[in-house]
Amino acid sequence: MHQFPLFHEDKIPRILFTMTSPWLLLEKDVFTPLNERLLEIVHIWKTGKKRKGSVLCVVVANYRPIQLFLVKVKADRGEQYKITNRWLLKYLKLVDGKTVNQETLDFELQFDKVYKWTAGSCDEKNAFIRCLWKLNHRYLSGIISFVNVPSCTMEGKQGPQENAKASAEAENQEEHCVYQEMTPKETADMLKLMEEYEPIVNNAAAFAEQLSSDLQVLDETNLQAIISSERQVMLLMNSIDEALVEVAKVEETLQIHDKLLGSLKQQMDHIQQENFLLHRIESNQEKLMGEILFLTSNLDLNEEHCQVLRQGDLSSPRKVKACIEAVEALSSCMNVQIQPGYRKLQAVAEQLIMFETLKQNFENSFISHITSIFEQQGNTQVPPVMQQTNKLISPTHESYHDELLPYVPLMTWLKNTNPMLFSDLPKVYARSLCRLYEREIKNFFEMARMLLLGRAKDSLQECLDKTGFMAYGNRRQSQFGLPENRNEEDDDLDKGNLVKHMLQQVLRGLQPLCTSEQRFIEKFFVLSQDAIRQEVLEPPATSEREEDAAFPEESPCAKIKSQLEEPSAQLLTEIFNSLEPELRSFIDTFNKVHEFSCLQVLVTLNDYMLEIQGSSSALSSSFLNTVLSNMLLLAKNNFNKCIYALCKEIEEAKLPSKMKGGILPFVSRFEEYVNFSEEAFKWAQQTGELEKAHMRLVDTVFNSINNLSSVNLKVNTDMVIMENFHHMHRFLLQKKICCLESKQREAKEMYSKHLVLYVTQCLGQPLEKLKHFFEGVKTRVAQGVKEEEVSFHLAYSKQELRKVIEKYPGKEVKRALETLYKKIVKSLSPEENLLPVVWQAMEQKFICQYQEFEDLIQRCYAGSGITMDFTVEDLLSYFNSITQFKM
């Protein structure tokens, strides 16, 4: 006989469809595919927001270990559920029911963030909180806190007023449970049953009767099985009673053993406590012994060191070495890090007081000793300058430095232990040594002046006689290219080389002096060199103009200011306070050797600074670099003053009243300057400032030459201007100065222009009346008179023309040209050799004038048969004969 599932006969038609409640849909569509089981649900939405279809679910995973989750699910428009949030339940910290005495739909869950929700009903909220409470105590050991939740809600109890509602809901739940969805096995059995009873399925009454009979048979079978198992139940109960008796006996035995072991446990606890105290005493003794050994070993100063520090004797190198060892030992003792409480111990306090006393005593002895050495070195006498000396010897302080360098460890110790006392020592050293350096630097520059003026004495007087500071009226005319001026130029160049040589000697003598002193004070006074080295190693700033890089105006000032901020630079400035004034005075001495010596000084200083900046010695010569930067600014100012004075001299130059032409004095002056500057800047690395000066001087010379047109001279002004521009053109062409190429072309243009003007002025002298006659004819034609009617004017009739022509026969014209040639020869200066050029231009212009006269005769006096007494061939023969005869 087949067994079938049991169903209530009046409920059979309702089990044939699947229920679509949210619980079943969530379990089927969401959690079953994830191998999870749904425990409780509550419909929620955010407190204070619009109600939305979200469900908060409590689920458990169907695998080990057990994992509890809190899942928020949201339903979309197609009744499909989607997980939006998921939390592990063990991370839940707090459940807040909001109120205890009255019902509310709001509650809060706190994870890392607090979530405020509103439930769909109070029953759902209470059931959900009850489920959380049970899971918390069963699986989470009560780690979740519950506040504002009634105890009846957590224990599942209800008040009297809710009994009726609870019973009704229980019935509804019981009824609801009947209509749960069938399992696949139940469905298969149901289909098999219906197939077996297919003939009677159509008759519902017969089918129900058959099912009732089968149910009755099953009930009888179950009842018989229960009755037959009663004997076995009795046997099981007897076995349980016997087991309880045995358990009682075991419990009694355990109580007896526990009483026996109670006193033993007390004794063991006492022994354990005593052992712990003994171990602590032993540990404290070890720590105390370690601290005592630490203090005695680190705060113990050798008696020999104490004696050395008390005496403070630094009279010999051996004693200095002993003092260094003593202060190192004292520093190690005083630098020991001890706890503040140890300083209250009498022995420690006495030892620290002794250390401080020894330190102060030795500080006083050392400062007194080193100060006396400073004073002794500062009072050293400097030997006088010998008049017969032929070599520049720079002072040296190596012996002084060697005397002080053994004290460097003591200086370092003093700086670390007492910076206040140490800060006064550099000042004392600077005050003492500056007196010595002042005497030595003064003697050094006196020796340099003697050598400079002694070597230049013979040539200086000659220079003053020839090109010195005499008035232009008495100065000898400088003739370009003549042999007699070569000696004067060579003399100037020799003086320029003398200036360069002496300045280089002075600079090369000062460099080791400043370098060694700077290195010494940095080492002796423990000064930092990083800033100085970084500053010197940096290349000069690149500017847009080359001359700014060669002769900076603002960058050296900023550099000097930054250098003077360094301790070593400040100390060196005080030590060498007389160096810069003496160097300025020595540079001014060069003006006595040559008036253009500022050029050589500028080039020499600039090249020397570039040299030391590019060499390794620049690492320790920052102070000298600072001083030379100031000197470079001074040299640049002197150079600018020289150029300004030379320009002013050219502008204000007064020509001699009896001047008969030739090269102007200020043009020769310009040549003298260019020749000297060319030699001075021959090997210079930068020439930007020189090019600016050249441009300024050439403009001044050109303006002064052009200004001659407004000066009343006894000679032809155009001729003088022509000759000087021709001279400037030849000079600039020979020198090939790149920055003056445009001025060279300008000089050529001005020379050509004034050549034409000069020839034009001289052209009217041979045929003066004839020239005036035809100028009048051209004037009438220009006024509108017809050319054929000009002869009807009385002043320009044919008779008047014949009279004028008769005055200029061929012999008279030749004689007039000879006179003009002599006059030109007398006016032009022979050194420029412009006579052939001028005479050729005169010939061409004269022939053009003759052809113009012939053309006017043909146009205005046509048919009159009037002609001049000479032809073009005659004129050419006249010019050739004059040229050949004079040459």
PDB file of C-alpha atoms in Angstrom, residues 40-130:
ATOM      1  CA  GLU A  40      13.820  37.387   9.559  1.00  0.00           C
ATOM      2  CA  ILE A  41      12.717  40.374   7.466  1.00  0.00           C
ATOM      3  CA  VAL A  42      11.433  43.896   8.092  1.00  0.00           C
ATOM      4  CA  HIS A  43      10.193  46.418   5.527  1.00  0.00           C
ATOM      5  CA  ILE A  44      12.027  49.742   6.013  1.00  0.00           C
ATOM      6  CA  TRP A  45      12.753  53.196   4.635  1.00  0.00           C
ATOM      7  CA  LYS A  46      14.979  56.041   5.790  1.00  0.00           C
ATOM      8  CA  THR A  47      13.559  57.994   8.714  1.00  0.00           C
ATOM      9  CA  GLY A  48      12.090  61.288   7.542  1.00  0.00           C
ATOM     10  CA  LYS A  49      12.328  60.356   3.848  1.00  0.00           C
ATOM     11  CA  LYS A  50       9.789  59.228   1.280  1.00  0.00           C
ATOM     12  CA  ARG A  51       8.626  55.615   1.739  1.00  0.00           C
ATOM     13  CA  LYS A  52      10.394  53.221  -0.622  1.00  0.00           C
ATOM     14  CA  GLY A  53      10.275  49.452  -1.114  1.00  0.00           C
ATOM     15  CA  SER A  54      13.345  48.241   0.798  1.00  0.00           C
ATOM     16  CA  VAL A  55      13.607  45.122   2.976  1.00  0.00           C
ATOM     17  CA  LEU A  56      16.166  44.519   5.734  1.00  0.00           C
ATOM     18  CA  CYS A  57      16.914  40.794   6.088  1.00  0.00           C
ATOM     19  CA  VAL A  58      18.737  38.620   8.620  1.00  0.00           C
ATOM     20  CA  VAL A  59      20.321  35.607   6.878  1.00  0.00           C
ATOM     21  CA  VAL A  60      22.670  32.772   7.822  1.00  0.00           C
ATOM     22  CA  ALA A  61      25.083  30.963   5.511  1.00  0.00           C
ATOM     23  CA  ASN A  62      24.518  27.215   4.984  1.00  0.00           C
ATOM     24  CA  TYR A  63      28.196  26.339   5.446  1.00  0.00           C
ATOM     25  CA  ARG A  64      30.751  26.164   8.218  1.00  0.00           C
ATOM     26  CA  PRO A  65      31.782  28.231  10.043  1.00  0.00           C
ATOM     27  CA  ILE A  66      28.456  29.912  10.581  1.00  0.00           C
ATOM     28  CA  GLN A  67      28.318  33.443   9.162  1.00  0.00           C
ATOM     29  CA  LEU A  68      25.456  35.829  10.028  1.00  0.00           C
ATOM     30  CA  PHE A  69      24.676  38.719   7.689  1.00  0.00           C
ATOM     31  CA  LEU A  70      22.440  41.758   7.656  1.00  0.00           C
ATOM     32  CA  VAL A  71      21.324  42.411   4.060  1.00  0.00           C
ATOM     33  CA  LYS A  72      19.403  45.357   2.618  1.00  0.00           C
ATOM     34  CA  VAL A  73      17.352  44.427  -0.455  1.00  0.00           C
ATOM     35  CA  LYS A  74      15.544  46.812  -2.782  1.00  0.00           C
ATOM     36  CA  ALA A  75      12.662  45.881  -5.112  1.00  0.00           C
ATOM     37  CA  ASP A  76      12.635  47.350  -8.598  1.00  0.00           C
ATOM     38  CA  ARG A  77       9.635  48.017 -10.831  1.00  0.00           C
ATOM     39  CA  GLY A  78       9.473  44.421 -12.094  1.00  0.00           C
ATOM     40  CA  GLU A  79       9.149  42.993  -8.541  1.00  0.00           C
ATOM     41  CA  GLN A  80      12.740  41.822  -8.793  1.00  0.00           C
ATOM     42  CA  TYR A  81      14.831  42.100  -5.651  1.00  0.00           C
ATOM     43  CA  LYS A  82      18.436  43.373  -5.722  1.00  0.00           C
ATOM     44  CA  ILE A  83      20.970  43.469  -2.872  1.00  0.00           C
ATOM     45  CA  THR A  84      22.144  47.076  -2.188  1.00  0.00           C
ATOM     46  CA  ASN A  85      24.058  46.678   1.116  1.00  0.00           C
ATOM     47  CA  ARG A  86      25.527  43.792   3.050  1.00  0.00           C
ATOM     48  CA  TRP A  87      27.053  43.777   6.565  1.00  0.00           C
ATOM     49  CA  LEU A  88      28.503  41.062   8.798  1.00  0.00           C
ATOM     50  CA  LEU A  89      26.355  40.905  11.910  1.00  0.00           C
ATOM     51  CA  LYS A  90      29.439  40.717  14.153  1.00  0.00           C
ATOM     52  CA  TYR A  91      30.273  44.318  13.152  1.00  0.00           C
ATOM     53  CA  LEU A  92      26.933  45.578  14.530  1.00  0.00           C
ATOM     54  CA  LYS A  93      27.642  47.654  17.638  1.00  0.00           C
ATOM     55  CA  LEU A  94      24.282  49.005  18.831  1.00  0.00           C
ATOM     56  CA  VAL A  95      20.519  48.452  18.334  1.00  0.00           C
ATOM     57  CA  ASP A  96      18.419  51.425  19.425  1.00  0.00           C
ATOM     58  CA  GLY A  97      14.633  50.908  19.652  1.00  0.00           C
ATOM     59  CA  LYS A  98      14.149  54.677  20.244  1.00  0.00           C
ATOM     60  CA  THR A  99      11.423  54.274  23.023  1.00  0.00           C
ATOM     61  CA  VAL A 100      10.535  51.822  25.815  1.00  0.00           C
ATOM     62  CA  ASN A 101       7.087  52.854  27.038  1.00  0.00           C
ATOM     63  CA  GLN A 102       5.309  53.492  23.763  1.00  0.00           C
ATOM     64  CA  GLU A 103       5.347  51.916  20.379  1.00  0.00           C
ATOM     65  CA  THR A 104       7.249  53.562  17.507  1.00  0.00           C
ATOM     66  CA  LEU A 105       8.255  52.447  14.035  1.00  0.00           C
ATOM     67  CA  ASP A 106      11.697  54.110  14.163  1.00  0.00           C
ATOM     68  CA  PHE A 107      14.901  52.304  15.122  1.00  0.00           C
ATOM     69  CA  GLU A 108      18.668  52.716  14.619  1.00  0.00           C
ATOM     70  CA  LEU A 109      21.482  50.296  13.819  1.00  0.00           C
ATOM     71  CA  GLN A 110      25.082  51.379  14.435  1.00  0.00           C
ATOM     72  CA  PHE A 111      27.966  49.889  12.493  1.00  0.00           C
ATOM     73  CA  ASP A 112      30.870  52.226  11.674  1.00  0.00           C
ATOM     74  CA  LYS A 113      28.048  54.520  10.630  1.00  0.00           C
ATOM     75  CA  VAL A 114      24.624  55.028  12.215  1.00  0.00           C
ATOM     76  CA  TYR A 115      21.646  54.016  10.016  1.00  0.00           C
ATOM     77  CA  LYS A 116      18.211  55.460  10.904  1.00  0.00           C
ATOM     78  CA  TRP A 117      15.240  53.518   9.527  1.00  0.00           C
ATOM     79  CA  THR A 118      11.462  53.326   9.923  1.00  0.00           C
ATOM     80  CA  ALA A 119       9.772  49.879   9.966  1.00  0.00           C
ATOM     81  CA  GLY A 120       6.618  48.961   8.090  1.00  0.00           C
ATOM     82  CA  SER A 121       4.872  47.784  11.309  1.00  0.00           C
ATOM     83  CA  CYS A 122       5.605  47.403  15.002  1.00  0.00           C
ATOM     84  CA  ASP A 123       5.277  43.613  14.797  1.00  0.00           C
ATOM     85  CA  GLU A 124       7.912  43.409  12.084  1.00  0.00           C
ATOM     86  CA  LYS A 125      10.204  45.728  14.072  1.00  0.00           C
ATOM     87  CA  ASN A 126       9.787  43.701  17.305  1.00  0.00           C
ATOM     88  CA  ALA A 127      10.266  40.380  15.534  1.00  0.00           C
ATOM     89  CA  PHE A 128      13.384  41.713  13.809  1.00  0.00           C
ATOM     90  CA  ILE A 129      14.906  43.038  17.055  1.00  0.00           C
ATOM     91  CA  ARG A 130      14.019  39.783  18.861  1.00  0.00           C
TER      92      ARG A 130
END
